[in-house]
C-alpha positions as protocol buffer text, in pm:
chain_id: "A"
residue {
  index: 1
  type: MET
  ca { x: 1287 y: 1550 z: -902 }
}
residue {
  index: 2
  type: ASN
  ca { x: 964 y: 1689 z: -768 }
}
residue {
  index: 3
  type: THR
  ca { x: 964 y: 1698 z: -389 }
}
residue {
  index: 4
  type: GLN
  ca { x: 742 y: 1835 z: -119 }
}
residue {
  index: 5
  type: SER
  ca { x: 727 y: 1818 z: 256 }
}
residue {
  index: 6
  type: HIS
  ca { x: 421 y: 1673 z: 431 }
}
residue {
  index: 7
  type: ALA
  ca { x: 279 y: 1864 z: 724 }
}
residue {
  index: 8
  type: LYS
  ca { x: 79 y: 1583 z: 891 }
}
residue {
  index: 9
  type: HIS
  ca { x: 237 y: 1539 z: 1232 }
}
residue {
  index: 10
  type: PRO
  ca { x: 339 y: 1191 z: 1347 }
}
residue {
  index: 11
  type: SER
  ca { x: 221 y: 1056 z: 1682 }
}
residue {
  index: 12
  type: GLU
  ca { x: 434 y: 1094 z: 1995 }
}
residue {
  index: 13
  type: LYS
  ca { x: 544 y: 727 z: 1984 }
}
residue {
  index: 14
  type: MET
  ca { x: 632 y: 771 z: 1618 }
}
residue {
  index: 15
  type: GLU
  ca { x: 849 y: 1074 z: 1706 }
}
residue {
  index: 16
  type: SER
  ca { x: 1050 y: 843 z: 1932 }
}
residue {
  index: 17
  type: LEU
  ca { x: 1093 y: 589 z: 1649 }
}
residue {
  index: 18
  type: ILE
  ca { x: 1203 y: 864 z: 1409 }
}
residue {
  index: 19
  type: GLY
  ca { x: 1468 y: 967 z: 1663 }
}
residue {
  index: 20
  type: GLN
  ca { x: 1595 y: 608 z: 1678 }
}
residue {
  index: 21
  type: LEU
  ca { x: 1592 y: 578 z: 1296 }
}
residue {
  index: 22
  type: ARG
  ca { x: 1818 y: 881 z: 1267 }
}
residue {
  index: 23
  type: LYS
  ca { x: 2041 y: 814 z: 1570 }
}
residue {
  index: 24
  type: GLU
  ca { x: 2107 y: 446 z: 1498 }
}
residue {
  index: 25
  type: GLN
  ca { x: 2138 y: 500 z: 1122 }
}
residue {
  index: 26
  type: VAL
  ca { x: 1927 y: 195 z: 1045 }
}
residue {
  index: 27
  type: SER
  ca { x: 1697 y: 146 z: 748 }
}
residue {
  index: 28
  type: CYS
  ca { x: 1382 y: 83 z: 949 }
}
residue {
  index: 29
  type: VAL
  ca { x: 1252 y: 87 z: 1308 }
}
residue {
  index: 30
  type: ILE
  ca { x: 932 y: -98 z: 1391 }
}
residue {
  index: 31
  type: TYR
  ca { x: 733 y: -84 z: 1715 }
}
residue {
  index: 32
  type: ALA
  ca { x: 479 y: -359 z: 1766 }
}
residue {
  index: 33
  type: GLN
  ca { x: 337 y: -563 z: 2052 }
}
residue {
  index: 34
  type: GLY
  ca { x: 523 y: -357 z: 2311 }
}
residue {
  index: 35
  type: SER
  ca { x: 872 y: -390 z: 2166 }
}
residue {
  index: 36
  type: THR
  ca { x: 1091 y: -205 z: 1919 }
}
residue {
  index: 37
  type: ARG
  ca { x: 1310 y: -373 z: 1658 }
}
residue {
  index: 38
  type: MET
  ca { x: 1565 y: -217 z: 1423 }
}
residue {
  index: 39
  type: PHE
  ca { x: 1645 y: -338 z: 1074 }
}
residue {
  index: 40
  type: ARG
  ca { x: 1945 y: -275 z: 852 }
}
residue {
  index: 41
  type: GLU
  ca { x: 1879 y: -449 z: 519 }
}
residue {
  index: 42
  type: ARG
  ca { x: 1836 y: -236 z: 211 }
}
residue {
  index: 43
  type: GLY
  ca { x: 1523 y: -245 z: 3 }
}
residue {
  index: 44
  type: VAL
  ca { x: 1220 y: -450 z: 103 }
}
residue {
  index: 45
  type: LYS
  ca { x: 1399 y: -762 z: 234 }
}
residue {
  index: 46
  type: ASP
  ca { x: 1328 y: -702 z: 606 }
}
residue {
  index: 47
  type: LEU
  ca { x: 959 y: -624 z: 548 }
}
residue {
  index: 48
  type: PHE
  ca { x: 922 y: -919 z: 312 }
}
residue {
  index: 49
  type: ARG
  ca { x: 1083 y: -1155 z: 566 }
}
residue {
  index: 50
  type: LEU
  ca { x: 861 y: -1022 z: 848 }
}
residue {
  index: 51
  type: LEU
  ca { x: 547 y: -1061 z: 638 }
}
residue {
  index: 52
  type: LYS
  ca { x: 640 y: -1420 z: 550 }
}
residue {
  index: 53
  type: GLU
  ca { x: 781 y: -1535 z: 886 }
}
residue {
  index: 54
  type: GLU
  ca { x: 609 y: -1318 z: 1151 }
}
residue {
  index: 55
  type: PRO
  ca { x: 302 y: -1161 z: 988 }
}
residue {
  index: 56
  type: GLU
  ca { x: 122 y: -1119 z: 1319 }
}
residue {
  index: 57
  type: TRP
  ca { x: 405 y: -897 z: 1445 }
}
residue {
  index: 58
  type: LEU
  ca { x: 332 y: -632 z: 1180 }
}
residue {
  index: 59
  type: ARG
  ca { x: -40 y: -606 z: 1265 }
}
residue {
  index: 60
  type: GLY
  ca { x: -98 y: -263 z: 1420 }
}
residue {
  index: 61
  type: ALA
  ca { x: 273 y: -175 z: 1402 }
}
residue {
  index: 62
  type: LEU
  ca { x: 429 y: 169 z: 1385 }
}
residue {
  index: 63
  type: VAL
  ca { x: 708 y: 194 z: 1126 }
}
residue {
  index: 64
  type: ALA
  ca { x: 977 y: 460 z: 1078 }
}
residue {
  index: 65
  type: ASP
  ca { x: 1161 y: 400 z: 750 }
}
residue {
  index: 66
  type: LYS
  ca { x: 1425 y: 579 z: 543 }
}
residue {
  index: 67
  type: VAL
  ca { x: 1276 y: 516 z: 197 }
}
residue {
  index: 68
  type: VAL
  ca { x: 935 y: 375 z: 103 }
}
residue {
  index: 69
  type: GLY
  ca { x: 835 y: 287 z: -250 }
}
residue {
  index: 70
  type: LYS
  ca { x: 521 y: 114 z: -370 }
}
residue {
  index: 71
  type: GLY
  ca { x: 658 y: -234 z: -295 }
}
residue {
  index: 72
  type: ALA
  ca { x: 737 y: -154 z: 69 }
}
residue {
  index: 73
  type: ALA
  ca { x: 401 y: 19 z: 100 }
}
residue {
  index: 74
  type: ALA
  ca { x: 225 y: -293 z: -29 }
}
residue {
  index: 75
  type: LEU
  ca { x: 406 y: -512 z: 224 }
}
residue {
  index: 76
  type: MET
  ca { x: 305 y: -275 z: 504 }
}
residue {
  index: 77
  type: VAL
  ca { x: -59 y: -277 z: 392 }
}
residue {
  index: 78
  type: LEU
  ca { x: -61 y: -657 z: 374 }
}
residue {
  index: 79
  type: GLY
  ca { x: 100 y: -675 z: 718 }
}
residue {
  index: 80
  type: GLY
  ca { x: -158 y: -444 z: 874 }
}
residue {
  index: 81
  type: VAL
  ca { x: 80 y: -160 z: 967 }
}
residue {
  index: 82
  type: GLU
  ca { x: -112 y: 118 z: 1143 }
}
residue {
  index: 83
  type: GLU
  ca { x: 121 y: 417 z: 1105 }
}
residue {
  index: 84
  type: LEU
  ca { x: 425 y: 500 z: 892 }
}
residue {
  index: 85
  type: TYR
  ca { x: 681 y: 776 z: 887 }
}
residue {
  index: 86
  type: SER
  ca { x: 920 y: 784 z: 592 }
}
residue {
  index: 87
  type: GLU
  ca { x: 1211 y: 1017 z: 522 }
}
residue {
  index: 88
  type: VAL
  ca { x: 1142 y: 971 z: 147 }
}
residue {
  index: 89
  type: ILE
  ca { x: 824 y: 825 z: -3 }
}
residue {
  index: 90
  type: SER
  ca { x: 710 y: 785 z: -361 }
}
residue {
  index: 91
  type: ARG
  ca { x: 375 y: 919 z: -477 }
}
residue {
  index: 92
  type: PRO
  ca { x: 252 y: 568 z: -574 }
}
residue {
  index: 93
  type: ALA
  ca { x: 344 y: 441 z: -225 }
}
residue {
  index: 94
  type: LEU
  ca { x: 164 y: 728 z: -54 }
}
residue {
  index: 95
  type: GLU
  ca { x: -147 y: 676 z: -264 }
}
residue {
  index: 96
  type: LEU
  ca { x: -152 y: 301 z: -188 }
}
residue {
  index: 97
  type: LEU
  ca { x: -108 y: 357 z: 187 }
}
residue {
  index: 98
  type: GLU
  ca { x: -374 y: 627 z: 203 }
}
residue {
  index: 99
  type: ARG
  ca { x: -618 y: 411 z: 2 }
}
residue {
  index: 100
  type: HIS
  ca { x: -578 y: 144 z: 272 }
}
residue {
  index: 101
  type: GLN
  ca { x: -615 y: 387 z: 565 }
}
residue {
  index: 102
  type: VAL
  ca { x: -255 y: 367 z: 689 }
}
residue {
  index: 103
  type: ARG
  ca { x: -166 y: 689 z: 870 }
}
residue {
  index: 104
  type: VAL
  ca { x: 134 y: 840 z: 688 }
}
residue {
  index: 105
  type: SER
  ca { x: 377 y: 1123 z: 757 }
}
residue {
  index: 106
  type: PHE
  ca { x: 694 y: 1195 z: 564 }
}
residue {
  index: 107
  type: THR
  ca { x: 965 y: 1446 z: 494 }
}
residue {
  index: 108
  type: THR
  ca { x: 1004 y: 1423 z: 115 }
}
residue {
  index: 109
  type: LEU
  ca { x: 760 y: 1308 z: -153 }
}
residue {
  index: 110
  type: VAL
  ca { x: 908 y: 1202 z: -489 }
}
residue {
  index: 111
  type: GLU
  ca { x: 752 y: 1074 z: -810 }
}
residue {
  index: 112
  type: GLN
  ca { x: 949 y: 749 z: -791 }
}
residue {
  index: 113
  type: ILE
  ca { x: 1223 y: 587 z: -585 }
}
residue {
  index: 114
  type: SER
  ca { x: 1558 y: 570 z: -763 }
}
residue {
  index: 115
  type: ASN
  ca { x: 1791 y: 271 z: -770 }
}
residue {
  index: 116
  type: ARG
  ca { x: 2099 y: 270 z: -547 }
}
residue {
  index: 117
  type: THR
  ca { x: 2325 y: 414 z: -819 }
}
residue {
  index: 118
  type: GLN
  ca { x: 2073 y: 690 z: -901 }
}
residue {
  index: 119
  type: THR
  ca { x: 2078 y: 584 z: -1269 }
}
residue {
  index: 120
  type: GLY
  ca { x: 1711 y: 486 z: -1296 }
}
residue {
  index: 121
  type: PRO
  ca { x: 1408 y: 373 z: -1101 }
}
residue {
  index: 122
  type: CYS
  ca { x: 1426 y: 124 z: -815 }
}
residue {
  index: 123
  type: PRO
  ca { x: 1371 y: -227 z: -956 }
}
residue {
  index: 124
  type: ILE
  ca { x: 1090 y: -303 z: -710 }
}
residue {
  index: 125
  type: GLU
  ca { x: 922 y: 31 z: -781 }
}
residue {
  index: 126
  type: SER
  ca { x: 937 y: -47 z: -1154 }
}
residue {
  index: 127
  type: ARG
  ca { x: 796 y: -398 z: -1111 }
}
residue {
  index: 128
  type: CYS
  ca { x: 509 y: -274 z: -893 }
}
residue {
  index: 129
  type: SER
  ca { x: 421 y: 33 z: -1100 }
}
residue {
  index: 130
  type: GLY
  ca { x: 138 y: -134 z: -1293 }
}
residue {
  index: 131
  type: CYS
  ca { x: -1 y: -326 z: -996 }
}
residue {
  index: 132
  type: GLN
  ca { x: -344 y: -225 z: -873 }
}
residue {
  index: 133
  type: THR
  ca { x: -343 y: -417 z: -542 }
}
residue {
  index: 134
  type: PRO
  ca { x: -97 y: -494 z: -261 }
}
residue {
  index: 135
  type: GLU
  ca { x: -137 y: -864 z: -345 }
}
residue {
  index: 136
  type: ALA
  ca { x: -26 y: -802 z: -706 }
}
residue {
  index: 137
  type: CYS
  ca { x: 277 y: -611 z: -574 }
}
residue {
  index: 138
  type: LEU
  ca { x: 361 y: -901 z: -342 }
}
residue {
  index: 139
  type: ARG
  ca { x: 372 y: -1141 z: -639 }
}
residue {
  index: 140
  type: LYS
  ca { x: 617 y: -908 z: -819 }
}
residue {
  index: 141
  type: ILE
  ca { x: 832 y: -873 z: -505 }
}
residue {
  index: 142
  type: GLU
  ca { x: 841 y: -1251 z: -454 }
}
residue {
  index: 143
  type: GLU
  ca { x: 951 y: -1299 z: -816 }
}
residue {
  index: 144
  type: PHE
  ca { x: 1229 y: -1045 z: -767 }
}
residue {
  index: 145
  type: ILE
  ca { x: 1355 y: -1170 z: -429 }
}
residue {
  index: 146
  type: LEU
  ca { x: 1334 y: -1539 z: -512 }
}
residue {
  index: 147
  type: SER
  ca { x: 1500 y: -1509 z: -855 }
}
């Protein structure tokens, strides 16, 4: 596994979210519209639900997340997330976020996100690998979640 650390420094507010992410041992912490919410679901379920049910809440949000693959990155782009910190991020996710001007900082960059048993790639990462747009990724994520 090829990894590297990213030197871009997160904003002061993001530093606070990173602290909460680590202290509370949650999967994701999101600050938007003056309030902070913590999420515990694995994978992209929380982001998918937010995008479908409360899309306006993601607009301009700051997100601290444990693991971000291309699918999660696509959901954040579609939601209008402004800044992301991720403990682990895949190269395809980073490229997608940077292409859409989302400010990104991270600890570890990997070629792909692995599945939970570490026996292969994450199913969402695999499904989104050939997608060129966030919208195409969303269709693949919907197929996966709704099946």
